[in-house]
């Protein structure tokens, strides 16, 4: 039996066809940048030097050709680089943290008093710290003194409940504690020469009762408020005219040499039917400077006195504040 051997493709002998040999086509010119091809060996390599199949390089993988669909191909959406996405994520996290911190700071500032916030503290203008004010309850079916149904302008509430409370830091007056006082105690606020006349006026005017409260502040300013309630608005108006008369006819406060109209009174809106008549002590002052306001409010007359011993005048701002608040309670 004859032994067969496998001859490599490169060593197979192809018989020459009959006839003239075909003309070989000229080789295509090589690219300029291409490396020169190795010259073909003159003689084929012997069978012993042929490379094995395992030693050949693997065949390159060729992606299948997919036919293009009919019509123009839509442009591909550009993908954001990963660096941009990471930057956006970092900035988003930073904005959230900053927003949370800002919200916390805003809440802390909003919950603080204005004077506790650095840069927003307001310099005090001298006002006193009064407690929150509220009007007392009325008897069933009764109205406020200036309601349309209350033609007599009567205060149906207890006038002791209409007295302005003392401000914070004050020392209460032991004689004027917010209760009823005698008419003689009220008359003692005026000069000795005027007391007998005023006592007679009060006796003739059907005075019902008088409530009073007083206090002294740490700076020495003394305050006294009297509410005199009469049987009708006619009597309260008559006494108000008596106390605010012009020239030397009006009674003087004790310790003063004269009173003049206070031209510095602010134009702050007041209750329509409660307008104060405000006076200040004329110069030269003696031991102290005094300010006084007379307020006719329906059947009740309010007398508000503030005085301060020593040099200088009694402060305007706390006096104006006191008068305005008392007027609001009466109106």
GROMACS .gro file of C-alpha atoms in nm:
model
  331
    1UNK     CA    1   0.000   0.000   0.000
    2UNK     CA    2   0.141   0.327  -0.107
    3UNK     CA    3   0.200   0.587   0.179
    4UNK     CA    4   0.022   0.923   0.128
    5UNK     CA    5   0.159   1.253   0.246
    6UNK     CA    6  -0.020   1.591   0.281
    7UNK     CA    7   0.142   1.847   0.065
    8UNK     CA    8   0.098   2.212   0.167
    9UNK     CA    9  -0.091   2.438  -0.067
   10UNK     CA   10   0.226   2.629  -0.134
   11UNK     CA   11   0.398   2.314  -0.273
   12UNK     CA   12   0.117   2.193  -0.501
   13UNK     CA   13   0.216   2.192  -0.864
   14UNK     CA   14  -0.046   2.335  -1.092
   15UNK     CA   15  -0.024   2.202  -1.445
   16UNK     CA   16   0.029   2.459  -1.708
   17UNK     CA   17  -0.265   2.499  -1.942
   18UNK     CA   18  -0.223   2.451  -2.308
   19UNK     CA   19  -0.172   2.761  -2.506
   20UNK     CA   20   0.006   3.086  -2.438
   21UNK     CA   21   0.043   3.197  -2.080
   22UNK     CA   22  -0.191   3.468  -1.965
   23UNK     CA   23  -0.055   3.812  -1.927
   24UNK     CA   24  -0.028   3.904  -1.560
   25UNK     CA   25  -0.176   4.235  -1.455
   26UNK     CA   26   0.062   4.501  -1.332
   27UNK     CA   27   0.069   4.530  -0.957
   28UNK     CA   28  -0.107   4.833  -0.804
   29UNK     CA   29   0.128   5.104  -0.682
   30UNK     CA   30   0.185   5.090  -0.305
   31UNK     CA   31   0.083   5.387  -0.088
   32UNK     CA   32   0.347   5.639  -0.010
   33UNK     CA   33   0.331   5.581   0.363
   34UNK     CA   34   0.313   5.202   0.332
   35UNK     CA   35   0.619   5.005   0.423
   36UNK     CA   36   0.789   4.822   0.133
   37UNK     CA   37   0.667   4.470   0.095
   38UNK     CA   38   0.911   4.191   0.158
   39UNK     CA   39   1.040   4.036  -0.163
   40UNK     CA   40   0.887   3.703  -0.242
   41UNK     CA   41   1.121   3.412  -0.181
   42UNK     CA   42   1.281   3.272  -0.487
   43UNK     CA   43   1.201   2.917  -0.401
   44UNK     CA   44   0.910   2.792  -0.199
   45UNK     CA   45   0.993   2.693   0.160
   46UNK     CA   46   1.051   2.326   0.208
   47UNK     CA   47   0.777   2.124   0.375
   48UNK     CA   48   0.964   2.097   0.699
   49UNK     CA   49   0.957   2.482   0.751
   50UNK     CA   50   0.582   2.535   0.685
   51UNK     CA   51   0.400   2.699   0.982
   52UNK     CA   52   0.151   2.490   1.175
   53UNK     CA   53  -0.216   2.592   1.198
   54UNK     CA   54  -0.182   2.667   1.568
   55UNK     CA   55   0.099   2.913   1.501
   56UNK     CA   56  -0.104   3.126   1.255
   57UNK     CA   57  -0.250   3.455   1.386
   58UNK     CA   58  -0.626   3.454   1.455
   59UNK     CA   59  -0.857   3.586   1.189
   60UNK     CA   60  -0.987   3.934   1.254
   61UNK     CA   61  -1.352   3.961   1.358
   62UNK     CA   62  -1.556   4.147   1.099
   63UNK     CA   63  -1.879   4.311   1.208
   64UNK     CA   64  -2.175   4.214   0.997
   65UNK     CA   65  -2.296   4.468   0.749
   66UNK     CA   66  -2.646   4.588   0.829
   67UNK     CA   67  -2.833   4.737   0.538
   68UNK     CA   68  -2.926   5.101   0.580
   69UNK     CA   69  -3.299   5.168   0.635
   70UNK     CA   70  -3.499   5.360   0.382
   71UNK     CA   71  -3.478   5.737   0.418
   72UNK     CA   72  -3.215   5.957   0.586
   73UNK     CA   73  -3.066   5.826   0.905
   74UNK     CA   74  -3.155   6.041   1.213
   75UNK     CA   75  -2.857   6.211   1.367
   76UNK     CA   76  -2.726   6.040   1.676
   77UNK     CA   77  -2.778   6.233   2.004
   78UNK     CA   78  -2.443   6.336   2.145
   79UNK     CA   79  -2.367   6.179   2.479
   80UNK     CA   80  -2.255   6.401   2.763
   81UNK     CA   81  -1.906   6.327   2.874
   82UNK     CA   82  -1.880   6.159   3.212
   83UNK     CA   83  -1.680   6.454   3.343
   84UNK     CA   84  -1.975   6.688   3.280
   85UNK     CA   85  -2.215   6.453   3.455
   86UNK     CA   86  -1.989   6.426   3.756
   87UNK     CA   87  -1.953   6.806   3.771
   88UNK     CA   88  -2.332   6.852   3.754
   89UNK     CA   89  -2.376   6.603   4.037
   90UNK     CA   90  -2.121   6.783   4.253
   91UNK     CA   91  -2.280   7.125   4.193
   92UNK     CA   92  -2.629   6.988   4.265
   93UNK     CA   93  -2.512   6.847   4.596
   94UNK     CA   94  -2.344   7.179   4.681
   95UNK     CA   95  -2.663   7.375   4.603
   96UNK     CA   96  -2.871   7.144   4.824
   97UNK     CA   97  -2.629   7.179   5.114
   98UNK     CA   98  -2.617   7.560   5.071
   99UNK     CA   99  -2.997   7.579   5.055
  100UNK     CA  100  -3.035   7.378   5.373
  101UNK     CA  101  -2.779   7.595   5.552
  102UNK     CA  102  -2.948   7.915   5.427
  103UNK     CA  103  -3.290   7.794   5.543
  104UNK     CA  104  -3.152   7.717   5.887
  105UNK     CA  105  -2.986   8.058   5.911
  106UNK     CA  106  -3.303   8.236   5.798
  107UNK     CA  107  -3.507   8.051   6.061
  108UNK     CA  108  -3.262   8.144   6.335
  109UNK     CA  109  -3.267   8.513   6.233
  110UNK     CA  110  -3.645   8.519   6.204
  111UNK     CA  111  -3.682   8.374   6.553
  112UNK     CA  112  -3.449   8.635   6.707
  113UNK     CA  113  -3.542   8.974   6.835
  114UNK     CA  114  -3.432   9.262   6.616
  115UNK     CA  115  -3.198   9.390   6.884
  116UNK     CA  116  -3.029   9.047   6.898
  117UNK     CA  117  -2.935   9.040   6.528
  118UNK     CA  118  -2.589   9.189   6.463
  119UNK     CA  119  -2.616   9.492   6.237
  120UNK     CA  120  -2.994   9.521   6.280
  121UNK     CA  121  -3.015   9.637   6.638
  122UNK     CA  122  -3.219   9.955   6.678
  123UNK     CA  123  -3.107  10.224   6.918
  124UNK     CA  124  -3.377  10.280   7.178
  125UNK     CA  125  -3.566  10.608   7.145
  126UNK     CA  126  -3.661  10.608   7.512
  127UNK     CA  127  -3.991  10.424   7.496
  128UNK     CA  128  -4.103  10.229   7.797
  129UNK     CA  129  -4.191   9.863   7.781
  130UNK     CA  130  -4.561   9.837   7.856
  131UNK     CA  131  -4.742   9.503   7.883
  132UNK     CA  132  -4.984   9.396   7.613
  133UNK     CA  133  -5.307   9.597   7.632
  134UNK     CA  134  -5.661   9.465   7.602
  135UNK     CA  135  -6.005   9.616   7.655
  136UNK     CA  136  -6.218   9.475   7.938
  137UNK     CA  137  -6.536   9.283   7.868
  138UNK     CA  138  -6.862   9.476   7.862
  139UNK     CA  139  -7.192   9.386   8.028
  140UNK     CA  140  -7.432   9.203   7.794
  141UNK     CA  141  -7.607   9.439   7.555
  142UNK     CA  142  -7.379   9.737   7.629
  143UNK     CA  143  -7.150   9.907   7.379
  144UNK     CA  144  -6.830  10.106   7.381
  145UNK     CA  145  -6.856  10.476   7.476
  146UNK     CA  146  -6.850  10.596   7.115
  147UNK     CA  147  -7.061  10.327   6.950
  148UNK     CA  148  -7.366  10.452   6.759
  149UNK     CA  149  -7.594  10.283   7.011
  150UNK     CA  150  -7.428  10.458   7.308
  151UNK     CA  151  -7.558  10.813   7.273
  152UNK     CA  152  -7.459  10.915   7.628
  153UNK     CA  153  -7.095  10.812   7.570
  154UNK     CA  154  -7.085  10.610   7.890
  155UNK     CA  155  -6.803  10.378   7.987
  156UNK     CA  156  -6.990  10.067   8.099
  157UNK     CA  157  -6.664   9.890   8.185
  158UNK     CA  158  -6.508   9.941   8.524
  159UNK     CA  159  -6.277  10.242   8.479
  160UNK     CA  160  -6.019  10.075   8.703
  161UNK     CA  161  -5.977   9.823   8.421
  162UNK     CA  162  -5.921  10.110   8.179
  163UNK     CA  163  -5.617  10.244   8.363
  164UNK     CA  164  -5.289  10.202   8.175
  165UNK     CA  165  -5.072   9.938   8.347
  166UNK     CA  166  -4.729  10.034   8.475
  167UNK     CA  167  -4.432   9.968   8.243
  168UNK     CA  168  -4.156   9.717   8.309
  169UNK     CA  169  -3.890   9.823   8.559
  170UNK     CA  170  -4.110  10.074   8.739
  171UNK     CA  171  -4.169  10.108   9.112
  172UNK     CA  172  -4.543  10.133   9.200
  173UNK     CA  173  -4.674  10.436   9.384
  174UNK     CA  174  -4.803  10.319   9.723
  175UNK     CA  175  -5.088  10.573   9.718
  176UNK     CA  176  -5.195  10.520   9.357
  177UNK     CA  177  -5.225  10.145   9.315
  178UNK     CA  178  -5.494  10.126   9.046
  179UNK     CA  179  -5.793  10.137   9.277
  180UNK     CA  180  -6.036  10.408   9.392
  181UNK     CA  181  -5.892  10.726   9.543
  182UNK     CA  182  -6.051  11.027   9.709
  183UNK     CA  183  -6.116  11.350   9.524
  184UNK     CA  184  -5.892  11.531   9.775
  185UNK     CA  185  -5.595  11.319   9.664
  186UNK     CA  186  -5.657  11.426   9.307
  187UNK     CA  187  -5.687  11.793   9.406
  188UNK     CA  188  -5.349  11.773   9.584
  189UNK     CA  189  -5.182  11.747   9.240
  190UNK     CA  190  -5.248  12.122   9.192
  191UNK     CA  191  -5.114  12.436   9.351
  192UNK     CA  192  -5.242  12.509   9.700
  193UNK     CA  193  -5.418  12.828   9.591
  194UNK     CA  194  -5.629  12.633   9.339
  195UNK     CA  195  -5.730  12.336   9.551
  196UNK     CA  196  -6.036  12.480   9.722
  197UNK     CA  197  -6.182  12.595   9.392
  198UNK     CA  198  -6.129  12.258   9.228
  199UNK     CA  199  -6.275  12.075   9.525
  200UNK     CA  200  -6.593  12.283   9.493
  201UNK     CA  201  -6.613  12.214   9.119
  202UNK     CA  202  -6.590  11.841   9.181
  203UNK     CA  203  -6.855  11.857   9.450
  204UNK     CA  204  -7.093  12.042   9.220
  205UNK     CA  205  -7.033  11.819   8.918
  206UNK     CA  206  -7.173  11.491   9.052
  207UNK     CA  207  -6.845  11.305   9.040
  208UNK     CA  208  -6.910  10.932   9.067
  209UNK     CA  209  -6.560  10.804   9.151
  210UNK     CA  210  -6.190  10.838   9.069
  211UNK     CA  211  -5.941  10.563   8.983
  212UNK     CA  212  -5.565  10.626   8.981
  213UNK     CA  213  -5.233  10.455   8.921
  214UNK     CA  214  -4.879  10.587   8.963
  215UNK     CA  215  -4.520  10.465   8.931
  216UNK     CA  216  -4.160  10.587   8.921
  217UNK     CA  217  -3.903  10.480   8.664
  218UNK     CA  218  -3.533  10.410   8.738
  219UNK     CA  219  -3.433  10.749   8.595
  220UNK     CA  220  -3.656  10.925   8.850
  221UNK     CA  221  -3.948  11.009   8.618
  222UNK     CA  222  -4.275  11.001   8.810
  223UNK     CA  223  -4.609  10.922   8.641
  224UNK     CA  224  -4.963  10.964   8.775
  225UNK     CA  225  -5.284  10.885   8.587
  226UNK     CA  226  -5.631  10.980   8.718
  227UNK     CA  227  -5.960  10.871   8.561
  228UNK     CA  228  -6.255  11.076   8.689
  229UNK     CA  229  -6.597  10.937   8.589
  230UNK     CA  230  -6.907  11.158   8.603
  231UNK     CA  231  -7.278  11.101   8.564
  232UNK     CA  232  -7.277  11.253   8.216
  233UNK     CA  233  -7.046  11.377   7.945
  234UNK     CA  234  -7.147  11.735   8.022
  235UNK     CA  235  -6.972  11.732   8.361
  236UNK     CA  236  -6.652  11.576   8.230
  237UNK     CA  237  -6.639  11.834   7.953
  238UNK     CA  238  -6.695  12.120   8.198
  239UNK     CA  239  -6.407  12.010   8.422
  240UNK     CA  240  -6.185  11.966   8.116
  241UNK     CA  241  -6.258  12.324   8.012
  242UNK     CA  242  -6.181  12.438   8.367
  243UNK     CA  243  -5.838  12.271   8.365
  244UNK     CA  244  -5.740  12.383   8.015
  245UNK     CA  245  -5.849  12.745   8.039
  246UNK     CA  246  -5.618  13.001   7.881
  247UNK     CA  247  -5.383  13.236   8.059
  248UNK     CA  248  -5.373  13.256   8.437
  249UNK     CA  249  -5.723  13.119   8.471
  250UNK     CA  250  -5.630  12.751   8.450
  251UNK     CA  251  -5.510  12.578   8.768
  252UNK     CA  252  -5.136  12.511   8.796
  253UNK     CA  253  -4.976  12.184   8.889
  254UNK     CA  254  -4.812  12.181   9.226
  255UNK     CA  255  -4.450  12.299   9.205
  256UNK     CA  256  -4.486  12.467   8.864
  257UNK     CA  257  -4.480  12.835   8.776
  258UNK     CA  258  -4.681  12.811   8.456
  259UNK     CA  259  -4.804  12.583   8.177
  260UNK     CA  260  -4.796  12.637   7.802
  261UNK     CA  261  -4.934  12.441   7.510
  262UNK     CA  262  -4.692  12.169   7.397
  263UNK     CA  263  -4.621  12.248   7.031
  264UNK     CA  264  -4.409  11.934   6.991
  265UNK     CA  265  -4.704  11.698   7.018
  266UNK     CA  266  -4.683  11.450   6.724
  267UNK     CA  267  -4.946  11.418   6.455
  268UNK     CA  268  -5.001  11.050   6.541
  269UNK     CA  269  -5.359  10.944   6.454
  270UNK     CA  270  -5.569  10.927   6.769
  271UNK     CA  271  -5.916  10.786   6.835
  272UNK     CA  272  -6.167  11.016   6.669
  273UNK     CA  273  -6.345  11.126   6.988
  274UNK     CA  274  -6.045  11.120   7.224
  275UNK     CA  275  -5.820  11.419   7.161
  276UNK     CA  276  -5.570  11.519   7.433
  277UNK     CA  277  -5.489  11.874   7.539
  278UNK     CA  278  -5.116  11.861   7.614
  279UNK     CA  279  -4.914  12.115   7.815
  280UNK     CA  280  -4.555  12.153   7.927
  281UNK     CA  281  -4.415  12.356   8.214
  282UNK     CA  282  -4.297  12.704   8.121
  283UNK     CA  283  -3.940  12.814   8.179
  284UNK     CA  284  -3.773  12.877   8.417
  285UNK     CA  285  -3.820  12.544   8.594
  286UNK     CA  286  -3.790  12.517   8.968
  287UNK     CA  287  -3.712  12.181   9.127
  288UNK     CA  288  -3.859  11.971   8.847
  289UNK     CA  289  -4.006  11.987   8.497
  290UNK     CA  290  -4.360  11.863   8.442
  291UNK     CA  291  -4.582  11.763   8.149
  292UNK     CA  292  -4.959  11.715   8.172
  293UNK     CA  293  -5.238  11.598   7.938
  294UNK     CA  294  -5.613  11.639   7.986
  295UNK     CA  295  -5.833  11.400   7.788
  296UNK     CA  296  -6.212  11.418   7.777
  297UNK     CA  297  -6.345  11.074   7.677
  298UNK     CA  298  -6.722  11.065   7.706
  299UNK     CA  299  -6.829  11.057   8.070
  300UNK     CA  300  -6.466  11.025   8.189
  301UNK     CA  301  -6.186  11.277   8.221
  302UNK     CA  302  -5.824  11.151   8.220
  303UNK     CA  303  -5.545  11.356   8.378
  304UNK     CA  304  -5.193  11.230   8.298
  305UNK     CA  305  -4.897  11.390   8.477
  306UNK     CA  306  -4.525  11.316   8.436
  307UNK     CA  307  -4.247  11.502   8.615
  308UNK     CA  308  -3.873  11.467   8.656
  309UNK     CA  309  -3.653  11.625   8.919
  310UNK     CA  310  -3.313  11.771   8.840
  311UNK     CA  311  -3.165  11.932   8.532
  312UNK     CA  312  -3.331  11.896   8.195
  313UNK     CA  313  -3.686  11.837   8.082
  314UNK     CA  314  -3.910  11.539   8.133
  315UNK     CA  315  -3.852  11.312   7.832
  316UNK     CA  316  -4.100  11.365   7.547
  317UNK     CA  317  -4.115  11.015   7.401
  318UNK     CA  318  -4.230  10.818   7.707
  319UNK     CA  319  -4.479  11.092   7.792
  320UNK     CA  320  -4.629  11.086   7.443
  321UNK     CA  321  -4.632  10.707   7.450
  322UNK     CA  322  -4.816  10.703   7.782
  323UNK     CA  323  -5.080  10.952   7.667
  324UNK     CA  324  -5.145  10.771   7.339
  325UNK     CA  325  -5.185  10.430   7.503
  326UNK     CA  326  -5.420  10.566   7.771
  327UNK     CA  327  -5.627  10.737   7.503
  328UNK     CA  328  -5.661  10.409   7.314
  329UNK     CA  329  -5.795  10.236   7.622
  330UNK     CA  330  -6.054  10.512   7.673
  331UNK     CA  331  -6.161  10.529   7.307
   0.00000   0.00000   0.00000
